[in-house]
Amino acid sequence: MGASADNGLKIVVVGGFGVGKTTLVRSVSEIRPLNTEETMTQAGESVDDIAHVGTKTATTVAFDFGRITLDAHNVLYLFGAPGQERFWFLWDRLFSGTLGAVVLVDTRRIDDSWYAIDRLEHHGTPFIVACNDFGGPVRAGADLRAALDLDPDVPLVDCDARSRESVKEVLITLVRHVRARYATAAGVRGELV
Protein backbone atom coordinates (compact mmCIF):
# COMPACT_ATOMS: atom_id res chain seq x y z
CA MET A 1 0.00 0.00 0.00
CA GLY A 2 1.14 3.53 -0.70
CA ALA A 3 1.93 6.08 1.94
CA SER A 4 -1.60 7.44 1.89
CA ALA A 5 -5.14 6.51 0.90
CA ASP A 6 -7.73 8.61 -0.87
CA ASN A 7 -10.48 8.07 1.70
CA GLY A 8 -10.16 7.90 5.46
CA LEU A 9 -13.33 6.57 7.07
CA LYS A 10 -13.77 7.17 10.79
CA ILE A 11 -15.59 4.89 13.22
CA VAL A 12 -15.91 5.55 16.94
CA VAL A 13 -16.32 2.85 19.59
CA VAL A 14 -18.15 4.07 22.69
CA GLY A 15 -19.65 2.54 25.78
CA GLY A 16 -19.37 2.41 29.53
CA PHE A 17 -16.26 2.06 31.65
CA GLY A 18 -14.57 -1.32 31.22
CA VAL A 19 -16.83 -2.74 28.47
CA GLY A 20 -13.91 -3.68 26.17
CA LYS A 21 -13.44 -0.74 23.82
CA THR A 22 -9.63 -0.82 23.98
CA THR A 23 -9.67 -4.60 23.54
CA LEU A 24 -11.92 -4.27 20.48
CA VAL A 25 -9.61 -1.74 18.80
CA ARG A 26 -6.53 -3.82 19.62
CA SER A 27 -8.00 -7.05 18.30
CA VAL A 28 -8.76 -5.75 14.82
CA SER A 29 -6.19 -3.02 14.11
CA GLU A 30 -3.54 -3.84 11.51
CA ILE A 31 -1.10 -1.47 13.19
CA ARG A 32 0.04 -1.42 16.76
CA PRO A 33 -2.79 0.67 18.20
CA LEU A 34 -2.12 3.99 19.80
CA ASN A 35 -3.65 4.00 23.23
CA THR A 36 -3.70 6.42 26.10
CA GLU A 37 -4.08 3.93 28.91
CA GLU A 38 -2.87 4.88 32.34
CA THR A 39 -2.61 2.84 35.50
CA MET A 40 -5.69 2.98 37.68
CA THR A 41 -4.97 4.33 41.13
CA GLN A 42 -6.72 4.40 44.47
CA ALA A 43 -7.47 8.09 43.90
CA GLY A 44 -9.69 7.13 40.94
CA GLU A 45 -11.72 4.69 43.04
CA SER A 46 -13.62 7.58 44.61
CA VAL A 47 -14.44 9.02 41.15
CA ASP A 48 -15.01 5.97 38.93
CA ASP A 49 -17.37 3.09 39.68
CA ILE A 50 -14.94 0.16 39.66
CA ALA A 51 -17.31 -2.38 41.20
CA HIS A 52 -17.89 -4.27 37.95
CA VAL A 53 -14.51 -4.02 36.22
CA GLY A 54 -12.89 -6.96 37.97
CA THR A 55 -9.12 -7.04 37.65
CA LYS A 56 -8.83 -4.01 35.36
CA THR A 57 -5.57 -2.20 36.16
CA ALA A 58 -5.39 0.43 33.38
CA THR A 59 -7.91 2.76 31.77
CA THR A 60 -8.15 4.93 28.67
CA VAL A 61 -7.83 8.64 29.43
CA ALA A 62 -8.12 10.17 25.93
CA PHE A 63 -8.78 7.62 23.16
CA ASP A 64 -7.52 4.50 21.43
CA PHE A 65 -6.65 4.58 17.74
CA GLY A 66 -6.37 1.76 15.23
CA ARG A 67 -6.34 1.36 11.47
CA ILE A 68 -7.66 -1.14 8.94
CA THR A 69 -6.77 -0.94 5.25
CA LEU A 70 -9.83 -1.80 3.18
CA ASP A 71 -8.15 -1.43 -0.22
CA ALA A 72 -5.61 0.81 -1.97
CA HIS A 73 -7.97 3.80 -1.72
CA ASN A 74 -9.87 3.32 1.54
CA VAL A 75 -8.70 3.15 5.13
CA LEU A 76 -10.84 2.69 8.21
CA TYR A 77 -9.75 4.59 11.32
CA LEU A 78 -11.04 3.32 14.66
CA PHE A 79 -11.27 5.57 17.69
CA GLY A 80 -12.10 4.05 21.08
CA ALA A 81 -13.54 6.61 23.48
CA PRO A 82 -12.88 6.59 27.22
CA GLY A 83 -15.80 5.21 29.20
CA GLN A 84 -15.63 7.06 32.52
CA GLU A 85 -18.10 9.87 32.98
CA ARG A 86 -15.33 12.36 33.75
CA PHE A 87 -14.00 11.92 30.18
CA TRP A 88 -17.34 12.14 28.34
CA PHE A 89 -16.59 15.74 27.35
CA LEU A 90 -14.18 14.27 24.77
CA TRP A 91 -16.91 12.32 22.97
CA ASP A 92 -18.47 15.21 21.07
CA ARG A 93 -15.07 15.99 19.52
CA LEU A 94 -14.49 12.34 18.63
CA PHE A 95 -17.89 12.21 16.89
CA SER A 96 -16.88 14.98 14.47
CA GLY A 97 -16.53 13.53 10.95
CA THR A 98 -17.59 10.06 12.06
CA LEU A 99 -19.10 7.64 9.53
CA GLY A 100 -20.75 5.69 12.33
CA ALA A 101 -20.29 4.25 15.79
CA VAL A 102 -20.34 1.00 17.72
CA VAL A 103 -21.89 1.13 21.18
CA LEU A 104 -20.20 -1.68 23.09
CA VAL A 105 -22.39 -3.05 25.89
CA ASP A 106 -21.81 -5.26 28.90
CA THR A 107 -25.25 -6.82 29.48
CA ARG A 108 -24.53 -6.96 33.22
CA ARG A 109 -24.44 -3.14 33.23
CA ILE A 110 -27.07 -1.92 30.77
CA ASP A 111 -27.36 1.51 32.42
CA ASP A 112 -23.77 2.31 31.40
CA SER A 113 -24.95 2.40 27.76
CA TRP A 114 -27.55 5.15 28.01
CA TYR A 115 -25.21 8.11 27.69
CA ALA A 116 -23.51 6.73 24.56
CA ILE A 117 -26.83 6.04 22.83
CA ASP A 118 -28.20 9.45 23.83
CA ARG A 119 -25.16 11.33 22.50
CA LEU A 120 -25.15 9.44 19.19
CA GLU A 121 -28.87 10.05 18.69
CA HIS A 122 -28.33 13.73 19.56
CA HIS A 123 -25.61 14.01 16.90
CA GLY A 124 -27.61 11.99 14.35
CA THR A 125 -24.70 9.54 14.08
CA PRO A 126 -25.61 6.08 12.72
CA PHE A 127 -24.73 3.37 15.24
CA ILE A 128 -25.12 -0.27 16.10
CA VAL A 129 -25.08 -1.96 19.49
CA ALA A 130 -22.65 -4.82 20.11
CA CYS A 131 -22.99 -6.95 23.25
CA ASN A 132 -19.55 -7.97 24.45
CA ASP A 133 -19.29 -11.51 25.83
CA PHE A 134 -18.18 -11.35 29.44
CA GLY A 135 -19.63 -14.72 30.37
CA GLY A 136 -22.49 -13.03 32.21
CA PRO A 137 -26.20 -13.60 31.83
CA VAL A 138 -27.31 -13.93 28.23
CA ARG A 139 -30.18 -11.62 27.34
CA ALA A 140 -32.39 -12.27 24.37
CA GLY A 141 -32.14 -9.67 21.62
CA ALA A 142 -35.72 -8.49 22.11
CA ASP A 143 -35.22 -8.08 25.88
CA LEU A 144 -32.02 -6.10 25.44
CA ARG A 145 -33.54 -3.99 22.64
CA ALA A 146 -36.43 -3.12 24.96
CA ALA A 147 -34.12 -2.40 27.91
CA LEU A 148 -32.08 0.01 25.78
CA ASP A 149 -35.20 1.43 24.07
CA LEU A 150 -33.53 0.92 20.69
CA ASP A 151 -35.15 1.95 17.45
CA PRO A 152 -36.09 -1.21 15.48
CA ASP A 153 -33.69 -0.18 12.71
CA VAL A 154 -30.62 -0.17 14.97
CA PRO A 155 -28.73 -3.46 14.57
CA LEU A 156 -28.05 -5.42 17.76
CA VAL A 157 -25.28 -8.03 17.57
CA ASP A 158 -23.28 -10.26 19.89
CA CYS A 159 -19.48 -10.07 19.86
CA ASP A 160 -16.30 -11.04 21.60
CA ALA A 161 -14.06 -7.97 21.63
CA ARG A 162 -11.01 -10.26 21.96
CA SER A 163 -11.73 -11.99 18.64
CA ARG A 164 -10.55 -10.36 15.42
CA GLU A 165 -13.17 -12.27 13.40
CA SER A 166 -15.98 -11.28 15.76
CA VAL A 167 -14.98 -7.61 15.66
CA LYS A 168 -14.74 -7.71 11.86
CA GLU A 169 -18.36 -8.90 11.76
CA VAL A 170 -19.36 -6.02 14.06
CA LEU A 171 -17.68 -3.50 11.75
CA ILE A 172 -19.24 -5.07 8.65
CA THR A 173 -22.66 -4.81 10.32
CA LEU A 174 -22.02 -1.13 11.06
CA VAL A 175 -20.95 -0.36 7.48
CA ARG A 176 -24.02 -2.15 6.09
CA HIS A 177 -26.24 -0.19 8.49
CA VAL A 178 -24.65 3.12 7.47
CA ARG A 179 -24.99 2.26 3.79
CA ALA A 180 -28.66 1.32 4.21
CA ARG A 181 -29.40 4.45 6.21
CA TYR A 182 -27.86 6.76 3.63
CA ALA A 183 -29.48 4.88 0.73
CA THR A 184 -32.88 5.31 2.41
CA ALA A 185 -32.22 9.02 3.03
CA ALA A 186 -31.16 9.50 -0.61
CA GLY A 187 -34.34 7.74 -1.77
CA VAL A 188 -36.51 9.99 0.36
CA ARG A 189 -34.74 13.10 -0.98
CA GLY A 190 -35.31 11.81 -4.54
CA GLU A 191 -39.02 11.42 -3.86
CA LEU A 192 -39.25 15.00 -2.55
CA VAL A 193 -37.65 16.48 -5.67
PDB file of C-alpha atoms in Angstrom:
ATOM      1  CA  MET A   1       0.000   0.000   0.000  1.00  0.00           C
ATOM      2  CA  GLY A   2       1.136   3.525  -0.699  1.00  0.00           C
ATOM      3  CA  ALA A   3       1.926   6.078   1.940  1.00  0.00           C
ATOM      4  CA  SER A   4      -1.601   7.440   1.891  1.00  0.00           C
ATOM      5  CA  ALA A   5      -5.135   6.511   0.901  1.00  0.00           C
ATOM      6  CA  ASP A   6      -7.733   8.611  -0.870  1.00  0.00           C
ATOM      7  CA  ASN A   7     -10.476   8.072   1.696  1.00  0.00           C
ATOM      8  CA  GLY A   8     -10.160   7.900   5.456  1.00  0.00           C
ATOM      9  CA  LEU A   9     -13.332   6.570   7.072  1.00  0.00           C
ATOM     10  CA  LYS A  10     -13.769   7.169  10.790  1.00  0.00           C
ATOM     11  CA  ILE A  11     -15.594   4.892  13.219  1.00  0.00           C
ATOM     12  CA  VAL A  12     -15.910   5.552  16.941  1.00  0.00           C
ATOM     13  CA  VAL A  13     -16.316   2.848  19.590  1.00  0.00           C
ATOM     14  CA  VAL A  14     -18.152   4.074  22.692  1.00  0.00           C
ATOM     15  CA  GLY A  15     -19.649   2.544  25.784  1.00  0.00           C
ATOM     16  CA  GLY A  16     -19.371   2.409  29.533  1.00  0.00           C
ATOM     17  CA  PHE A  17     -16.256   2.059  31.645  1.00  0.00           C
ATOM     18  CA  GLY A  18     -14.573  -1.322  31.221  1.00  0.00           C
ATOM     19  CA  VAL A  19     -16.826  -2.744  28.470  1.00  0.00           C
ATOM     20  CA  GLY A  20     -13.907  -3.678  26.174  1.00  0.00           C
ATOM     21  CA  LYS A  21     -13.445  -0.737  23.817  1.00  0.00           C
ATOM     22  CA  THR A  22      -9.633  -0.820  23.982  1.00  0.00           C
ATOM     23  CA  THR A  23      -9.668  -4.601  23.541  1.00  0.00           C
ATOM     24  CA  LEU A  24     -11.918  -4.270  20.479  1.00  0.00           C
ATOM     25  CA  VAL A  25      -9.609  -1.737  18.801  1.00  0.00           C
ATOM     26  CA  ARG A  26      -6.529  -3.825  19.623  1.00  0.00           C
ATOM     27  CA  SER A  27      -8.001  -7.054  18.296  1.00  0.00           C
ATOM     28  CA  VAL A  28      -8.761  -5.752  14.822  1.00  0.00           C
ATOM     29  CA  SER A  29      -6.190  -3.016  14.109  1.00  0.00           C
ATOM     30  CA  GLU A  30      -3.537  -3.841  11.508  1.00  0.00           C
ATOM     31  CA  ILE A  31      -1.101  -1.471  13.188  1.00  0.00           C
ATOM     32  CA  ARG A  32       0.036  -1.422  16.758  1.00  0.00           C
ATOM     33  CA  PRO A  33      -2.787   0.675  18.200  1.00  0.00           C
ATOM     34  CA  LEU A  34      -2.121   3.990  19.802  1.00  0.00           C
ATOM     35  CA  ASN A  35      -3.649   3.996  23.226  1.00  0.00           C
ATOM     36  CA  THR A  36      -3.702   6.419  26.100  1.00  0.00           C
ATOM     37  CA  GLU A  37      -4.075   3.932  28.911  1.00  0.00           C
ATOM     38  CA  GLU A  38      -2.874   4.884  32.341  1.00  0.00           C
ATOM     39  CA  THR A  39      -2.609   2.838  35.502  1.00  0.00           C
ATOM     40  CA  MET A  40      -5.694   2.983  37.681  1.00  0.00           C
ATOM     41  CA  THR A  41      -4.965   4.330  41.133  1.00  0.00           C
ATOM     42  CA  GLN A  42      -6.725   4.396  44.469  1.00  0.00           C
ATOM     43  CA  ALA A  43      -7.473   8.085  43.900  1.00  0.00           C
ATOM     44  CA  GLY A  44      -9.686   7.126  40.941  1.00  0.00           C
ATOM     45  CA  GLU A  45     -11.721   4.693  43.039  1.00  0.00           C
ATOM     46  CA  SER A  46     -13.622   7.582  44.606  1.00  0.00           C
ATOM     47  CA  VAL A  47     -14.435   9.021  41.154  1.00  0.00           C
ATOM     48  CA  ASP A  48     -15.006   5.972  38.930  1.00  0.00           C
ATOM     49  CA  ASP A  49     -17.372   3.092  39.676  1.00  0.00           C
ATOM     50  CA  ILE A  50     -14.945   0.157  39.658  1.00  0.00           C
ATOM     51  CA  ALA A  51     -17.306  -2.381  41.205  1.00  0.00           C
ATOM     52  CA  HIS A  52     -17.889  -4.271  37.948  1.00  0.00           C
ATOM     53  CA  VAL A  53     -14.513  -4.021  36.216  1.00  0.00           C
ATOM     54  CA  GLY A  54     -12.886  -6.957  37.966  1.00  0.00           C
ATOM     55  CA  THR A  55      -9.122  -7.042  37.653  1.00  0.00           C
ATOM     56  CA  LYS A  56      -8.828  -4.014  35.360  1.00  0.00           C
ATOM     57  CA  THR A  57      -5.570  -2.205  36.158  1.00  0.00           C
ATOM     58  CA  ALA A  58      -5.390   0.430  33.381  1.00  0.00           C
ATOM     59  CA  THR A  59      -7.907   2.759  31.772  1.00  0.00           C
ATOM     60  CA  THR A  60      -8.147   4.934  28.668  1.00  0.00           C
ATOM     61  CA  VAL A  61      -7.832   8.644  29.434  1.00  0.00           C
ATOM     62  CA  ALA A  62      -8.124  10.170  25.931  1.00  0.00           C
ATOM     63  CA  PHE A  63      -8.783   7.621  23.159  1.00  0.00           C
ATOM     64  CA  ASP A  64      -7.524   4.496  21.429  1.00  0.00           C
ATOM     65  CA  PHE A  65      -6.645   4.584  17.738  1.00  0.00           C
ATOM     66  CA  GLY A  66      -6.374   1.762  15.231  1.00  0.00           C
ATOM     67  CA  ARG A  67      -6.335   1.360  11.466  1.00  0.00           C
ATOM     68  CA  ILE A  68      -7.665  -1.143   8.940  1.00  0.00           C
ATOM     69  CA  THR A  69      -6.773  -0.938   5.251  1.00  0.00           C
ATOM     70  CA  LEU A  70      -9.828  -1.802   3.182  1.00  0.00           C
ATOM     71  CA  ASP A  71      -8.154  -1.434  -0.224  1.00  0.00           C
ATOM     72  CA  ALA A  72      -5.612   0.811  -1.972  1.00  0.00           C
ATOM     73  CA  HIS A  73      -7.966   3.797  -1.719  1.00  0.00           C
ATOM     74  CA  ASN A  74      -9.874   3.325   1.543  1.00  0.00           C
ATOM     75  CA  VAL A  75      -8.696   3.152   5.128  1.00  0.00           C
ATOM     76  CA  LEU A  76     -10.840   2.695   8.206  1.00  0.00           C
ATOM     77  CA  TYR A  77      -9.754   4.591  11.319  1.00  0.00           C
ATOM     78  CA  LEU A  78     -11.036   3.317  14.662  1.00  0.00           C
ATOM     79  CA  PHE A  79     -11.272   5.569  17.691  1.00  0.00           C
ATOM     80  CA  GLY A  80     -12.096   4.047  21.076  1.00  0.00           C
ATOM     81  CA  ALA A  81     -13.544   6.608  23.476  1.00  0.00           C
ATOM     82  CA  PRO A  82     -12.879   6.592  27.224  1.00  0.00           C
ATOM     83  CA  GLY A  83     -15.799   5.207  29.204  1.00  0.00           C
ATOM     84  CA  GLN A  84     -15.626   7.055  32.516  1.00  0.00           C
ATOM     85  CA  GLU A  85     -18.105   9.867  32.985  1.00  0.00           C
ATOM     86  CA  ARG A  86     -15.333  12.356  33.752  1.00  0.00           C
ATOM     87  CA  PHE A  87     -13.996  11.922  30.179  1.00  0.00           C
ATOM     88  CA  TRP A  88     -17.336  12.145  28.341  1.00  0.00           C
ATOM     89  CA  PHE A  89     -16.592  15.740  27.348  1.00  0.00           C
ATOM     90  CA  LEU A  90     -14.176  14.274  24.765  1.00  0.00           C
ATOM     91  CA  TRP A  91     -16.905  12.317  22.975  1.00  0.00           C
ATOM     92  CA  ASP A  92     -18.473  15.206  21.069  1.00  0.00           C
ATOM     93  CA  ARG A  93     -15.072  15.990  19.521  1.00  0.00           C
ATOM     94  CA  LEU A  94     -14.495  12.338  18.629  1.00  0.00           C
ATOM     95  CA  PHE A  95     -17.890  12.214  16.888  1.00  0.00           C
ATOM     96  CA  SER A  96     -16.885  14.978  14.469  1.00  0.00           C
ATOM     97  CA  GLY A  97     -16.527  13.529  10.954  1.00  0.00           C
ATOM     98  CA  THR A  98     -17.593  10.057  12.057  1.00  0.00           C
ATOM     99  CA  LEU A  99     -19.096   7.643   9.532  1.00  0.00           C
ATOM    100  CA  GLY A 100     -20.755   5.695  12.334  1.00  0.00           C
ATOM    101  CA  ALA A 101     -20.293   4.245  15.789  1.00  0.00           C
ATOM    102  CA  VAL A 102     -20.335   1.001  17.720  1.00  0.00           C
ATOM    103  CA  VAL A 103     -21.892   1.127  21.183  1.00  0.00           C
ATOM    104  CA  LEU A 104     -20.204  -1.684  23.094  1.00  0.00           C
ATOM    105  CA  VAL A 105     -22.391  -3.051  25.891  1.00  0.00           C
ATOM    106  CA  ASP A 106     -21.810  -5.261  28.900  1.00  0.00           C
ATOM    107  CA  THR A 107     -25.247  -6.822  29.482  1.00  0.00           C
ATOM    108  CA  ARG A 108     -24.532  -6.961  33.220  1.00  0.00           C
ATOM    109  CA  ARG A 109     -24.436  -3.136  33.232  1.00  0.00           C
ATOM    110  CA  ILE A 110     -27.069  -1.917  30.772  1.00  0.00           C
ATOM    111  CA  ASP A 111     -27.361   1.510  32.416  1.00  0.00           C
ATOM    112  CA  ASP A 112     -23.771   2.310  31.398  1.00  0.00           C
ATOM    113  CA  SER A 113     -24.946   2.400  27.765  1.00  0.00           C
ATOM    114  CA  TRP A 114     -27.549   5.148  28.006  1.00  0.00           C
ATOM    115  CA  TYR A 115     -25.210   8.109  27.687  1.00  0.00           C
ATOM    116  CA  ALA A 116     -23.514   6.732  24.561  1.00  0.00           C
ATOM    117  CA  ILE A 117     -26.825   6.042  22.833  1.00  0.00           C
ATOM    118  CA  ASP A 118     -28.197   9.449  23.831  1.00  0.00           C
ATOM    119  CA  ARG A 119     -25.162  11.333  22.500  1.00  0.00           C
ATOM    120  CA  LEU A 120     -25.149   9.438  19.194  1.00  0.00           C
ATOM    121  CA  GLU A 121     -28.866  10.049  18.691  1.00  0.00           C
ATOM    122  CA  HIS A 122     -28.326  13.727  19.563  1.00  0.00           C
ATOM    123  CA  HIS A 123     -25.613  14.013  16.896  1.00  0.00           C
ATOM    124  CA  GLY A 124     -27.608  11.989  14.351  1.00  0.00           C
ATOM    125  CA  THR A 125     -24.698   9.537  14.075  1.00  0.00           C
ATOM    126  CA  PRO A 126     -25.607   6.084  12.718  1.00  0.00           C
ATOM    127  CA  PHE A 127     -24.731   3.369  15.238  1.00  0.00           C
ATOM    128  CA  ILE A 128     -25.121  -0.269  16.101  1.00  0.00           C
ATOM    129  CA  VAL A 129     -25.082  -1.960  19.494  1.00  0.00           C
ATOM    130  CA  ALA A 130     -22.654  -4.821  20.108  1.00  0.00           C
ATOM    131  CA  CYS A 131     -22.986  -6.949  23.251  1.00  0.00           C
ATOM    132  CA  ASN A 132     -19.547  -7.971  24.447  1.00  0.00           C
ATOM    133  CA  ASP A 133     -19.294 -11.515  25.831  1.00  0.00           C
ATOM    134  CA  PHE A 134     -18.184 -11.351  29.445  1.00  0.00           C
ATOM    135  CA  GLY A 135     -19.629 -14.723  30.375  1.00  0.00           C
ATOM    136  CA  GLY A 136     -22.489 -13.030  32.207  1.00  0.00           C
ATOM    137  CA  PRO A 137     -26.195 -13.605  31.828  1.00  0.00           C
ATOM    138  CA  VAL A 138     -27.315 -13.928  28.228  1.00  0.00           C
ATOM    139  CA  ARG A 139     -30.182 -11.615  27.339  1.00  0.00           C
ATOM    140  CA  ALA A 140     -32.391 -12.265  24.374  1.00  0.00           C
ATOM    141  CA  GLY A 141     -32.142  -9.672  21.617  1.00  0.00           C
ATOM    142  CA  ALA A 142     -35.716  -8.487  22.114  1.00  0.00           C
ATOM    143  CA  ASP A 143     -35.223  -8.076  25.884  1.00  0.00           C
ATOM    144  CA  LEU A 144     -32.020  -6.095  25.437  1.00  0.00           C
ATOM    145  CA  ARG A 145     -33.542  -3.994  22.643  1.00  0.00           C
ATOM    146  CA  ALA A 146     -36.433  -3.118  24.963  1.00  0.00           C
ATOM    147  CA  ALA A 147     -34.117  -2.399  27.907  1.00  0.00           C
ATOM    148  CA  LEU A 148     -32.084   0.015  25.775  1.00  0.00           C
ATOM    149  CA  ASP A 149     -35.204   1.431  24.073  1.00  0.00           C
ATOM    150  CA  LEU A 150     -33.532   0.921  20.692  1.00  0.00           C
ATOM    151  CA  ASP A 151     -35.153   1.946  17.449  1.00  0.00           C
ATOM    152  CA  PRO A 152     -36.091  -1.207  15.485  1.00  0.00           C
ATOM    153  CA  ASP A 153     -33.693  -0.179  12.706  1.00  0.00           C
ATOM    154  CA  VAL A 154     -30.615  -0.166  14.972  1.00  0.00           C
ATOM    155  CA  PRO A 155     -28.732  -3.463  14.574  1.00  0.00           C
ATOM    156  CA  LEU A 156     -28.052  -5.422  17.762  1.00  0.00           C
ATOM    157  CA  VAL A 157     -25.278  -8.033  17.571  1.00  0.00           C
ATOM    158  CA  ASP A 158     -23.278 -10.259  19.885  1.00  0.00           C
ATOM    159  CA  CYS A 159     -19.484 -10.071  19.858  1.00  0.00           C
ATOM    160  CA  ASP A 160     -16.298 -11.044  21.605  1.00  0.00           C
ATOM    161  CA  ALA A 161     -14.059  -7.973  21.634  1.00  0.00           C
ATOM    162  CA  ARG A 162     -11.011 -10.260  21.960  1.00  0.00           C
ATOM    163  CA  SER A 163     -11.735 -11.993  18.638  1.00  0.00           C
ATOM    164  CA  ARG A 164     -10.550 -10.362  15.416  1.00  0.00           C
ATOM    165  CA  GLU A 165     -13.174 -12.268  13.397  1.00  0.00           C
ATOM    166  CA  SER A 166     -15.975 -11.284  15.757  1.00  0.00           C
ATOM    167  CA  VAL A 167     -14.980  -7.606  15.657  1.00  0.00           C
ATOM    168  CA  LYS A 168     -14.740  -7.709  11.856  1.00  0.00           C
ATOM    169  CA  GLU A 169     -18.360  -8.899  11.760  1.00  0.00           C
ATOM    170  CA  VAL A 170     -19.358  -6.018  14.062  1.00  0.00           C
ATOM    171  CA  LEU A 171     -17.680  -3.497  11.747  1.00  0.00           C
ATOM    172  CA  ILE A 172     -19.242  -5.068   8.651  1.00  0.00           C
ATOM    173  CA  THR A 173     -22.655  -4.808  10.325  1.00  0.00           C
ATOM    174  CA  LEU A 174     -22.019  -1.128  11.060  1.00  0.00           C
ATOM    175  CA  VAL A 175     -20.951  -0.361   7.485  1.00  0.00           C
ATOM    176  CA  ARG A 176     -24.023  -2.146   6.089  1.00  0.00           C
ATOM    177  CA  HIS A 177     -26.238  -0.188   8.494  1.00  0.00           C
ATOM    178  CA  VAL A 178     -24.650   3.122   7.475  1.00  0.00           C
ATOM    179  CA  ARG A 179     -24.993   2.257   3.785  1.00  0.00           C
ATOM    180  CA  ALA A 180     -28.663   1.320   4.209  1.00  0.00           C
ATOM    181  CA  ARG A 181     -29.402   4.450   6.215  1.00  0.00           C
ATOM    182  CA  TYR A 182     -27.864   6.765   3.626  1.00  0.00           C
ATOM    183  CA  ALA A 183     -29.482   4.878   0.731  1.00  0.00           C
ATOM    184  CA  THR A 184     -32.880   5.314   2.410  1.00  0.00           C
ATOM    185  CA  ALA A 185     -32.216   9.018   3.031  1.00  0.00           C
ATOM    186  CA  ALA A 186     -31.163   9.503  -0.611  1.00  0.00           C
ATOM    187  CA  GLY A 187     -34.341   7.741  -1.772  1.00  0.00           C
ATOM    188  CA  VAL A 188     -36.507   9.995   0.363  1.00  0.00           C
ATOM    189  CA  ARG A 189     -34.738  13.102  -0.978  1.00  0.00           C
ATOM    190  CA  GLY A 190     -35.306  11.814  -4.539  1.00  0.00           C
ATOM    191  CA  GLU A 191     -39.023  11.419  -3.860  1.00  0.00           C
ATOM    192  CA  LEU A 192     -39.251  14.997  -2.553  1.00  0.00           C
ATOM    193  CA  VAL A 193     -37.645  16.484  -5.666  1.00  0.00           C
TER     194      VAL A 193
END
